[in-house]
Amino acid sequence: MSDIAPELTVIQKEKVVYEDRPVKQMLYPSLLFLLIGMAVGVFIAFNSFVFPDFFSGAHTHFGKMRPVHVGVITLLWLISVNMALFYFFVPRLSGVPIWSYKLATATNLLWWITLIIGNFSFPFGTNWGWEYAELPALVGFLPIKALLVIAWILFSINMIATVAKRRFKRLYVSLWYAMATLAWTAITFTLGNFTLGLVPGGISRVNMSFFYVHNLVGLVFTPMGLAIAYYYIPKIADAPIYSHRLSIIGFWSIALFYAWVGAHHMIHGPISQWLQTTSIIFSIWLFIPVWTVIYNFFGTLKNQWHQYASKASIRFLMMGTFYYLVTCVQGPLQALRNVNEITSKTDWIIAHSHIALYGCFTFFAFGGIYHTIEVMTKRPMWSERLSNWHFGMNFWGSLLMFVPLMIGGFWQGILWTNWADGYDFAEYRANMSQMPFLHTVAAMWFWWLLRAIAGVVILVGNALFLWNIYKSLSFKLLREMA
Amino acid sequence: MFWIIIGSTAASILGILSLIYFLKKGHFEELEDVKYQMFHDDE
């Protein structure tokens, strides 16, 4: 059965010229923000945890700097680079150029201005106050959140219109994920940023907030990351995905299951037991789509594993796949009540969130960027050695970050269960006085030191990456962005 | 609360309807052919 839309077969022999300036407009600035966001993270790791308040001040303490790190990494790096890669692969999978280059340029400009102002205003007290919803409604007279919504709508229009005029009748799985991301991001962002005030204050609002927080991970970052991996792994390996049917099953099961799990952030909290149990059950069911992804990606590289040694891009994509497995095994297990009792609110969770956003989705983006740069410049990267160092430093740095945080975090949870325990209130008070909370904080110092060192290793590795990209590009860079 | 239930139910129905729509349009037939699309371009 031909997949080319009958009315379009006449153009199938014409060579399509893809407009990649929107890719560059989003990609190059996002790489700078990768370094800035990670540098802020390293600063926090040392200044808040290893040498607390060495640089003290109203604008440098954890409460002011952490939202900058989170906002720059999630918005100015990860979502932005994913948008860049969408600008690259959506037209290519559709077989047509992007619908409107001018709309893309206007969108990208609005995106950057809004987010730069919004994120860097946090140290000056503009934080809206909710997890991953820190962007303020206004900075001065600028309606930051509203402008961001407009930018996303314009981006969505361009993507949808591009897919609508595609050459191929049926959608490859990356296009399924891309289209779904557009809708899910709009819904999720709206619910988390504009409707919190519509529910009663207190635990109901927290409930809504964690629905938003987890849907950011599951219905925004996950489909974006998987869309990218499903395109770049087979494309770079020059081997079709192991099973497209399996990937579609994974897509629809994510659509069905993911929205139900948000309340697992409040296990043992002051919410109803049925809501906790519902979130736990759906968290366990998430093993189904995760398994389709892992089986598919590893299956694609079957008979192609020699490419792991020869291509840094494949290494990043497959290491990202491994971290996807790790974080998606952690997640459902962390939802179980007895596991949650130990791990919740500890540094184990910090490891978990960084395995997801850094280990998985950032690694996917790195893999995609290598291929994208090589296609746009029509030549290999400037230095294969730097690519290898980039992978090596990120690989070892990531292990140095994740393993200590998991060990230390679990130990932290064990200390807390001993500290805050007792058959009656008297025993509970006695236990508290024997191990003050601050002792459990002090017990983490060594693991935090390892985490901080890991941050330096990762930061240097990514600086090498940027240098490699810079040398790979011609000096037409600035003219090409116009 | 009422509008939350209405909204979430409407979103769920929309999701199911979109699945049925694409099913009837033939998007899930002969799924393995689709994975070769990305190798059609010249890059």
Coordinates of N, CA and C in Angstrom, one line a residue, chain A residues 254-459:
Chain A
I254 N 0.9 5.9 26.6 CA 1.3 7.1 27.3 C 0.1 8.0 27.4
A255 N -0.6 8.2 26.3 CA -1.7 9.1 26.2 C -2.8 8.7 27.3
L256 N -2.9 7.4 27.4 CA -4.0 6.9 28.3 C -3.6 6.9 29.8
F257 N -2.3 6.6 30.1 CA -1.9 6.4 31.5 C -1.3 7.6 32.2
Y258 N -0.6 8.5 31.4 CA 0.3 9.4 32.1 C -0.4 10.5 33.0
A259 N -1.6 10.9 32.5 CA -2.3 12.0 33.3 C -2.8 11.6 34.6
W260 N -2.7 10.3 35.0 CA -3.3 9.9 36.2 C -2.3 9.8 37.4
V261 N -1.1 10.1 37.1 CA -0.1 9.7 38.1 C 0.4 10.8 39.0
G262 N 0.0 12.0 38.8 CA 0.5 13.2 39.5 C 0.4 13.1 41.0
A263 N -0.6 12.5 41.5 CA -0.8 12.4 42.9 C 0.3 11.6 43.6
H264 N 1.1 10.9 42.8 CA 2.1 10.1 43.5 C 3.2 11.0 44.1
H265 N 3.1 12.3 43.8 CA 4.0 13.2 44.5 C 3.5 13.5 45.9
M266 N 2.3 13.0 46.3 CA 1.8 13.3 47.6 C 1.4 12.1 48.3
I267 N 2.1 11.0 48.0 CA 1.9 9.7 48.8 C 2.2 10.0 50.2
H268 N 1.4 9.5 51.2 CA 1.5 9.8 52.6 C 1.2 11.2 53.0
G269 N 0.7 12.0 52.0 CA 0.4 13.4 52.3 C -1.1 13.4 52.7
P270 N -1.6 14.7 52.9 CA -3.0 14.8 53.4 C -4.0 14.8 52.2
I271 N -3.9 13.8 51.4 CA -4.9 13.6 50.4 C -5.6 12.2 50.6
S272 N -6.7 12.0 49.9 CA -7.5 10.8 50.1 C -6.7 9.6 49.6
Q273 N -6.9 8.5 50.3 CA -6.2 7.2 50.0 C -6.6 6.7 48.6
W274 N -7.8 6.9 48.1 CA -8.2 6.4 46.8 C -7.4 7.1 45.7
L275 N -7.1 8.4 46.0 CA -6.3 9.2 45.0 C -4.9 8.7 44.9
Q276 N -4.3 8.4 46.1 CA -3.0 7.9 46.2 C -2.9 6.6 45.5
T277 N -3.9 5.7 45.8 CA -3.9 4.3 45.2 C -4.0 4.4 43.7
T278 N -4.9 5.3 43.2 CA -5.1 5.5 41.7 C -3.8 5.9 41.1
S279 N -3.1 6.8 41.7 CA -1.8 7.3 41.1 C -0.8 6.2 41.1
I280 N -0.8 5.3 42.2 CA 0.2 4.2 42.2 C -0.1 3.2 41.1
I281 N -1.3 2.9 41.0 CA -1.7 1.8 39.9 C -1.3 2.3 38.5
F282 N -1.6 3.6 38.2 CA -1.3 4.1 36.9 C 0.2 4.3 36.7
S283 N 0.9 4.6 37.8 CA 2.4 4.7 37.8 C 3.0 3.3 37.4
I284 N 2.4 2.2 38.0 CA 2.9 0.9 37.6 C 2.6 0.6 36.2
W285 N 1.4 0.9 35.7 CA 1.0 0.6 34.4 C 2.0 1.3 33.3
L286 N 2.6 2.4 33.8 CA 3.5 3.1 32.9 C 4.7 2.2 32.4
F287 N 4.9 1.1 33.1 CA 5.9 0.1 32.6 C 5.6 -0.3 31.2
I288 N 4.3 -0.3 30.8 CA 4.0 -0.7 29.5 C 4.6 0.2 28.4
P289 N 4.3 1.5 28.3 CA 4.9 2.3 27.3 C 6.4 2.4 27.4
V290 N 6.9 2.3 28.6 CA 8.4 2.4 28.8 C 9.0 1.2 28.1
W291 N 8.4 0.0 28.3 CA 9.0 -1.2 27.8 C 9.0 -1.2 26.2
T292 N 7.9 -0.6 25.6 CA 7.8 -0.5 24.2 C 9.0 0.4 23.7
V293 N 9.3 1.4 24.4 CA 10.4 2.3 24.0 C 11.8 1.6 24.1
I294 N 12.0 1.0 25.2 CA 13.3 0.4 25.4 C 13.5 -0.7 24.4
Y295 N 12.5 -1.6 24.3 CA 12.6 -2.8 23.4 C 12.9 -2.3 21.9
N296 N 12.2 -1.2 21.6 CA 12.3 -0.7 20.2 C 13.7 -0.1 20.0
F297 N 14.2 0.7 20.9 CA 15.5 1.4 20.6 C 16.6 0.3 20.6
F298 N 16.6 -0.6 21.6 CA 17.6 -1.6 21.6 C 17.5 -2.5 20.4
G299 N 16.3 -2.8 20.0 CA 16.0 -3.7 18.9 C 16.5 -3.0 17.6
T300 N 16.4 -1.7 17.5 CA 16.9 -1.0 16.3 C 18.4 -1.2 16.1
L301 N 19.1 -1.1 17.2 CA 20.6 -1.2 17.2 C 21.1 -2.7 17.1
K302 N 20.1 -3.6 17.0 CA 20.6 -5.0 16.9 C 21.4 -5.1 15.6
N303 N 22.5 -5.8 15.6 CA 23.4 -5.9 14.4 C 24.1 -4.5 14.1
Q304 N 23.8 -3.5 14.9 CA 24.4 -2.2 14.5 C 25.2 -1.7 15.7
W305 N 25.5 -2.5 16.7 CA 26.2 -2.0 17.9 C 27.6 -1.5 17.6
H306 N 28.2 -1.8 16.5 CA 29.5 -1.3 16.2 C 29.4 0.3 16.1
Q307 N 28.2 0.8 15.8 CA 28.1 2.2 15.6 C 28.2 2.9 17.0
Y308 N 27.9 2.2 18.1 CA 28.1 2.7 19.4 C 29.5 3.2 19.6
A309 N 30.4 2.4 19.1 CA 31.8 2.7 19.3 C 32.3 3.9 18.4
S310 N 31.7 3.9 17.2 CA 32.2 4.9 16.2 C 31.5 6.2 16.2
K311 N 30.3 6.3 16.8 CA 29.5 7.6 16.7 C 29.1 8.1 18.1
A312 N 29.6 9.3 18.4 CA 29.2 9.9 19.7 C 27.7 10.1 19.8
S313 N 27.1 10.4 18.6 CA 25.6 10.7 18.6 C 24.9 9.4 19.1
I314 N 25.3 8.3 18.5 CA 24.6 7.0 18.9 C 24.9 6.7 20.4
R315 N 26.1 7.0 20.8 CA 26.4 6.8 22.3 C 25.4 7.6 23.2
F316 N 25.3 8.8 22.8 CA 24.4 9.7 23.6 C 22.9 9.2 23.5
L317 N 22.5 8.8 22.3 CA 21.1 8.4 22.2 C 20.9 7.1 23.0
M318 N 21.8 6.2 22.9 CA 21.6 4.9 23.6 C 21.8 5.0 25.1
M319 N 22.7 5.9 25.5 CA 22.9 6.1 27.0 C 21.6 6.8 27.5
G320 N 21.1 7.7 26.7 CA 19.8 8.3 27.1 C 18.7 7.3 27.2
T321 N 18.7 6.3 26.3 CA 17.7 5.2 26.4 C 17.9 4.4 27.7
F322 N 19.1 4.1 28.1 CA 19.4 3.4 29.3 C 18.9 4.2 30.5
Y323 N 19.2 5.6 30.5 CA 18.7 6.4 31.6 C 17.2 6.5 31.6
Y324 N 16.6 6.5 30.4 CA 15.1 6.4 30.4 C 14.6 5.2 31.1
L325 N 15.2 4.1 30.9 CA 14.9 2.8 31.6 C 15.0 3.0 33.1
V326 N 16.2 3.6 33.5 CA 16.4 3.7 34.9 C 15.4 4.6 35.6
T327 N 15.2 5.8 35.0 CA 14.2 6.7 35.6 C 12.8 6.2 35.6
C328 N 12.5 5.4 34.5 CA 11.1 4.9 34.4 C 10.9 3.6 35.2
V329 N 12.0 3.0 35.8 CA 11.8 2.0 36.7 C 11.7 2.6 38.1
Q330 N 12.6 3.6 38.3 CA 12.5 4.3 39.6 C 11.1 4.9 39.9
G331 N 10.6 5.6 38.9 CA 9.3 6.3 39.1 C 8.2 5.4 39.6
P332 N 7.8 4.4 38.9 CA 6.8 3.5 39.5 C 7.1 2.9 40.8
L333 N 8.4 2.5 41.0 CA 8.7 1.9 42.3 C 8.6 3.0 43.4
Q334 N 9.0 4.2 43.1 CA 8.9 5.3 44.1 C 7.5 5.6 44.5
A335 N 6.6 5.2 43.6 CA 5.1 5.5 43.9 C 4.6 4.5 44.9
L336 N 5.2 3.4 45.1 CA 4.8 2.4 46.1 C 4.9 3.0 47.5
R337 N 3.9 2.8 48.3 CA 3.9 3.4 49.6 C 5.1 3.1 50.5
N338 N 5.6 1.9 50.5 CA 6.7 1.6 51.4 C 8.0 2.1 50.9
V339 N 8.2 2.2 49.5 CA 9.4 2.8 49.0 C 9.3 4.3 49.2
N340 N 8.2 4.9 48.9 CA 8.0 6.3 49.0 C 8.3 6.8 50.4
E341 N 8.0 6.0 51.4 CA 8.3 6.4 52.8 C 9.7 6.7 53.0
I342 N 10.6 6.0 52.3 CA 12.0 6.2 52.4 C 12.5 7.3 51.5
T343 N 12.1 7.3 50.2 CA 12.8 8.1 49.2 C 12.2 9.5 49.1
S344 N 11.0 9.7 49.4 CA 10.3 10.9 49.2 C 11.0 12.1 49.9
K345 N 11.1 13.2 49.2 CA 11.7 14.5 49.8 C 13.2 14.3 50.1
T346 N 13.8 13.2 49.7 CA 15.3 13.1 49.9 C 16.0 13.5 48.6
D347 N 17.4 13.4 48.7 CA 18.2 13.6 47.5 C 18.1 12.5 46.5
W348 N 17.5 11.4 46.8 CA 17.2 10.4 45.8 C 16.3 11.0 44.7
I349 N 15.4 11.8 45.1 CA 14.5 12.4 44.1 C 15.2 13.4 43.2
I350 N 16.2 14.0 43.8 CA 17.0 14.9 42.9 C 17.7 14.1 41.9
A351 N 18.3 13.0 42.3 CA 18.9 12.1 41.3 C 17.9 11.6 40.2
H352 N 16.7 11.3 40.7 CA 15.7 10.8 39.8 C 15.3 11.9 38.7
S353 N 15.1 13.1 39.2 CA 14.7 14.1 38.2 C 15.9 14.5 37.3
H354 N 17.1 14.4 37.8 CA 18.2 14.7 36.9 C 18.5 13.6 35.9
I355 N 18.2 12.3 36.3 CA 18.4 11.2 35.4 C 17.4 11.4 34.3
A356 N 16.2 11.9 34.6 CA 15.2 12.1 33.5 C 15.5 13.2 32.6
L357 N 15.7 14.4 33.2 CA 15.9 15.6 32.3 C 17.3 15.7 31.7
Y358 N 18.3 15.3 32.5 CA 19.6 15.4 32.0 C 20.1 14.1 31.4
G359 N 20.0 13.0 32.2 CA 20.5 11.7 31.6 C 19.7 11.2 30.4
C360 N 18.4 11.4 30.4 CA 17.7 10.9 29.3 C 17.5 12.0 28.2
F361 N 16.7 13.1 28.6 CA 16.3 14.0 27.5 C 17.4 14.9 27.0
T362 N 18.3 15.3 27.9 CA 19.4 16.1 27.4 C 20.3 15.2 26.5
F363 N 20.6 14.0 26.9 CA 21.4 13.1 26.1 C 20.8 12.9 24.7
F364 N 19.4 12.7 24.7 CA 18.7 12.5 23.4 C 19.0 13.8 22.6
A365 N 18.9 15.0 23.2 CA 19.1 16.2 22.4 C 20.5 16.3 21.9
F366 N 21.5 15.9 22.7 CA 22.9 15.9 22.2 C 23.1 15.0 21.0
G367 N 22.5 13.8 21.1 CA 22.6 12.9 19.9 C 22.0 13.5 18.7
G368 N 20.8 14.2 18.9 CA 20.1 14.8 17.7 C 20.9 16.0 17.2
I369 N 21.5 16.7 18.1 CA 22.3 17.9 17.7 C 23.5 17.6 16.8
Y370 N 24.2 16.5 17.1 CA 25.3 16.1 16.3 C 24.9 15.8 14.9
H371 N 23.8 15.1 14.7 CA 23.3 14.8 13.3 C 22.8 16.0 12.6
T372 N 22.1 16.9 13.4 CA 21.5 18.1 12.8 C 22.6 19.0 12.3
I373 N 23.7 19.2 13.1 CA 24.8 20.1 12.7 C 25.5 19.5 11.5
E374 N 25.7 18.2 11.4 CA 26.4 17.6 10.3 C 25.5 17.7 9.0
V375 N 24.2 17.6 9.1 CA 23.4 17.8 8.0 C 23.3 19.2 7.5
M376 N 23.2 20.2 8.4 CA 23.1 21.6 8.1 C 24.5 22.1 7.5
T377 N 25.6 21.6 8.0 CA 26.9 22.1 7.5 C 27.4 21.2 6.4
K378 N 26.7 20.1 6.2 CA 27.1 19.2 5.1 C 28.5 18.6 5.3
R379 N 29.0 18.5 6.5 CA 30.3 18.0 6.8 C 30.3 17.4 8.2
P380 N 31.3 16.5 8.5 CA 31.3 16.0 9.9 C 31.7 17.1 10.9
M381 N 31.5 16.8 12.2 CA 31.9 17.7 13.2 C 33.4 18.0 13.1
W382 N 33.8 19.1 13.6 CA 35.2 19.6 13.5 C 36.2 18.6 14.1
S383 N 35.8 18.1 15.3 CA 36.7 17.2 16.0 C 36.0 16.0 16.5
E384 N 36.4 14.8 16.1 CA 35.8 13.6 16.6 C 36.3 13.4 18.0
R385 N 37.5 13.8 18.3 CA 38.1 13.6 19.6 C 37.3 14.4 20.7
L386 N 36.9 15.7 20.3 CA 36.1 16.5 21.2 C 34.8 15.8 21.4
S387 N 34.2 15.2 20.4 CA 32.9 14.6 20.5 C 33.0 13.4 21.6
N388 N 34.1 12.7 21.4 CA 34.4 11.6 22.4 C 34.6 12.1 23.8
W389 N 35.3 13.2 23.9 CA 35.5 13.7 25.3 C 34.2 14.3 25.8
H390 N 33.4 14.8 24.9 CA 32.1 15.3 25.4 C 31.2 14.2 26.0
F391 N 31.2 13.1 25.2 CA 30.4 11.9 25.8 C 31.1 11.4 27.1
G392 N 32.4 11.2 27.1 CA 33.0 10.7 28.2 C 32.8 11.5 29.5
M393 N 33.0 12.8 29.4 CA 32.8 13.6 30.5 C 31.3 13.7 31.0
N394 N 30.4 13.6 30.1 CA 29.0 13.6 30.5 C 28.6 12.2 31.1
F395 N 29.2 11.2 30.5 CA 28.9 9.9 31.0 C 29.4 9.7 32.4
W396 N 30.7 9.9 32.6 CA 31.3 9.8 34.0 C 30.8 10.8 35.0
G397 N 30.6 12.0 34.4 CA 30.0 13.1 35.3 C 28.6 12.7 35.8
S398 N 27.8 12.1 34.9 CA 26.4 11.8 35.2 C 26.4 10.6 36.3
L399 N 27.3 9.7 36.1 CA 27.4 8.6 37.1 C 27.8 9.1 38.5
L400 N 28.8 10.1 38.4 CA 29.3 10.7 39.7 C 28.2 11.5 40.4
M401 N 27.3 12.0 39.6 CA 26.2 12.8 40.2 C 25.1 11.8 40.7
F402 N 24.7 10.9 39.8 CA 23.5 10.1 40.2 C 23.7 9.1 41.3
V403 N 24.8 8.4 41.2 CA 25.0 7.3 42.2 C 25.2 7.9 43.6
P404 N 26.0 8.9 43.9 CA 26.1 9.5 45.2 C 24.8 10.0 45.7
L405 N 24.0 10.7 44.8 CA 22.7 11.2 45.3 C 21.8 10.1 45.6
M406 N 21.8 9.0 44.9 CA 20.9 7.9 45.3 C 21.3 7.3 46.6
I407 N 22.6 7.0 46.7 CA 23.1 6.4 48.0 C 22.8 7.3 49.1
G408 N 23.2 8.6 49.0 CA 23.1 9.5 50.1 C 21.6 9.8 50.4
G409 N 20.8 9.9 49.3 CA 19.4 10.2 49.5 C 18.7 9.0 50.2
F410 N 19.0 7.8 49.8 CA 18.4 6.7 50.5 C 18.8 6.6 52.0
W411 N 20.1 6.9 52.2 CA 20.6 7.0 53.6 C 19.9 8.1 54.4
Q412 N 19.7 9.2 53.7 CA 18.9 10.3 54.3 C 17.5 9.8 54.7
G413 N 16.9 9.1 53.8 CA 15.5 8.6 54.1 C 15.5 7.6 55.3
I414 N 16.5 6.8 55.4 CA 16.6 5.8 56.5 C 16.8 6.6 57.8
L415 N 17.7 7.6 57.8 CA 17.9 8.4 59.0 C 16.6 9.0 59.4
W416 N 15.8 9.5 58.5 CA 14.6 10.2 58.8 C 13.6 9.2 59.4
T417 N 13.5 8.0 58.9 CA 12.6 7.0 59.5 C 12.9 6.7 60.9
N418 N 14.2 6.7 61.2 CA 14.6 6.4 62.6 C 14.4 7.6 63.4
W419 N 14.6 8.8 62.8 CA 14.5 10.0 63.6 C 13.1 10.3 63.9
A420 N 12.2 10.2 63.0 CA 10.8 10.6 63.2 C 10.0 9.3 63.3
D421 N 10.2 8.6 64.3 CA 9.5 7.3 64.5 C 9.2 7.0 66.0
G422 N 8.3 6.2 66.2 CA 8.0 5.9 67.6 C 6.6 5.3 67.7
Y423 N 6.4 4.4 68.7 CA 5.0 3.8 68.9 C 4.1 4.8 69.5
D424 N 4.6 5.7 70.3 CA 3.8 6.8 70.8 C 4.5 8.1 70.8
F425 N 3.9 9.1 71.2 CA 4.4 10.5 71.0 C 5.7 10.6 71.9
A426 N 5.7 10.0 73.0 CA 6.9 10.1 73.9 C 8.1 9.5 73.3
E427 N 7.9 8.3 72.7 CA 9.1 7.7 72.0 C 9.5 8.5 70.8
Y428 N 8.5 9.0 70.1 CA 8.8 9.9 68.9 C 9.7 11.1 69.3
R429 N 9.3 11.7 70.5 CA 10.0 12.9 70.9 C 11.4 12.5 71.4
A430 N 11.5 11.3 72.0 CA 12.8 10.9 72.5 C 13.8 10.6 71.3
N431 N 13.2 10.0 70.2 CA 14.0 9.8 69.0 C 14.5 11.1 68.4
M432 N 13.6 12.0 68.4 CA 13.9 13.3 67.8 C 15.1 14.0 68.5
S433 N 15.1 13.9 69.8 CA 16.1 14.6 70.6 C 17.4 13.8 70.4
Q434 N 17.4 12.5 70.1 CA 18.7 11.8 69.9 C 19.3 12.1 68.6
M435 N 18.6 12.4 67.6 CA 19.2 12.7 66.3 C 18.5 14.0 65.7
P436 N 19.1 15.1 66.0 CA 18.5 16.4 65.5 C 18.5 16.3 64.0
F437 N 17.5 16.9 63.4 CA 17.4 16.9 61.9 C 18.6 17.4 61.3
L438 N 19.3 18.4 61.9 CA 20.5 18.9 61.3 C 21.6 17.9 61.1
H439 N 21.6 16.8 62.0 CA 22.5 15.8 61.8 C 22.3 15.0 60.5
T440 N 21.1 14.9 60.1 CA 20.8 14.2 58.8 C 21.2 15.1 57.7
V441 N 21.2 16.4 57.8 CA 21.7 17.3 56.8 C 23.2 17.2 56.7
A442 N 23.9 17.2 57.9 CA 25.3 17.1 57.9 C 25.8 15.8 57.3
A443 N 25.0 14.7 57.5 CA 25.4 13.4 56.9 C 25.4 13.4 55.4
M444 N 24.8 14.4 54.8 CA 24.7 14.4 53.3 C 25.9 15.1 52.7
W445 N 26.7 15.8 53.5 CA 27.7 16.7 52.9 C 28.7 16.0 51.9
F446 N 29.1 14.8 52.2 CA 30.1 14.1 51.4 C 29.5 13.8 50.0
W447 N 28.2 13.4 50.0 CA 27.5 13.1 48.8 C 27.2 14.4 48.0
W448 N 27.0 15.5 48.7 CA 26.8 16.7 48.0 C 28.1 17.2 47.3
L449 N 29.2 16.9 48.0 CA 30.5 17.3 47.4 C 30.7 16.5 46.1
L450 N 30.5 15.2 46.1 CA 30.6 14.4 44.9 C 29.7 15.0 43.8
R451 N 28.5 15.4 44.2 CA 27.6 15.9 43.2 C 28.1 17.2 42.6
A452 N 28.7 18.0 43.4 CA 29.2 19.3 43.0 C 30.4 19.1 42.0
I453 N 31.3 18.2 42.4 CA 32.4 17.9 41.5 C 31.9 17.3 40.1
A454 N 30.9 16.5 40.2 CA 30.2 15.9 39.0 C 29.7 17.1 38.1
G455 N 29.2 18.1 38.7 CA 28.6 19.2 38.0 C 29.7 19.9 37.2
V456 N 30.9 20.1 37.9 CA 32.0 20.7 37.2 C 32.5 19.9 36.0
V457 N 32.6 18.6 36.2 CA 33.0 17.7 35.1 C 32.0 17.8 33.9
I458 N 30.7 17.8 34.2 CA 29.7 17.9 33.1 C 29.8 19.2 32.5
L459 N 29.9 20.3 33.2 CA 30.0 21.6 32.7 C 31.2 21.8 31.7

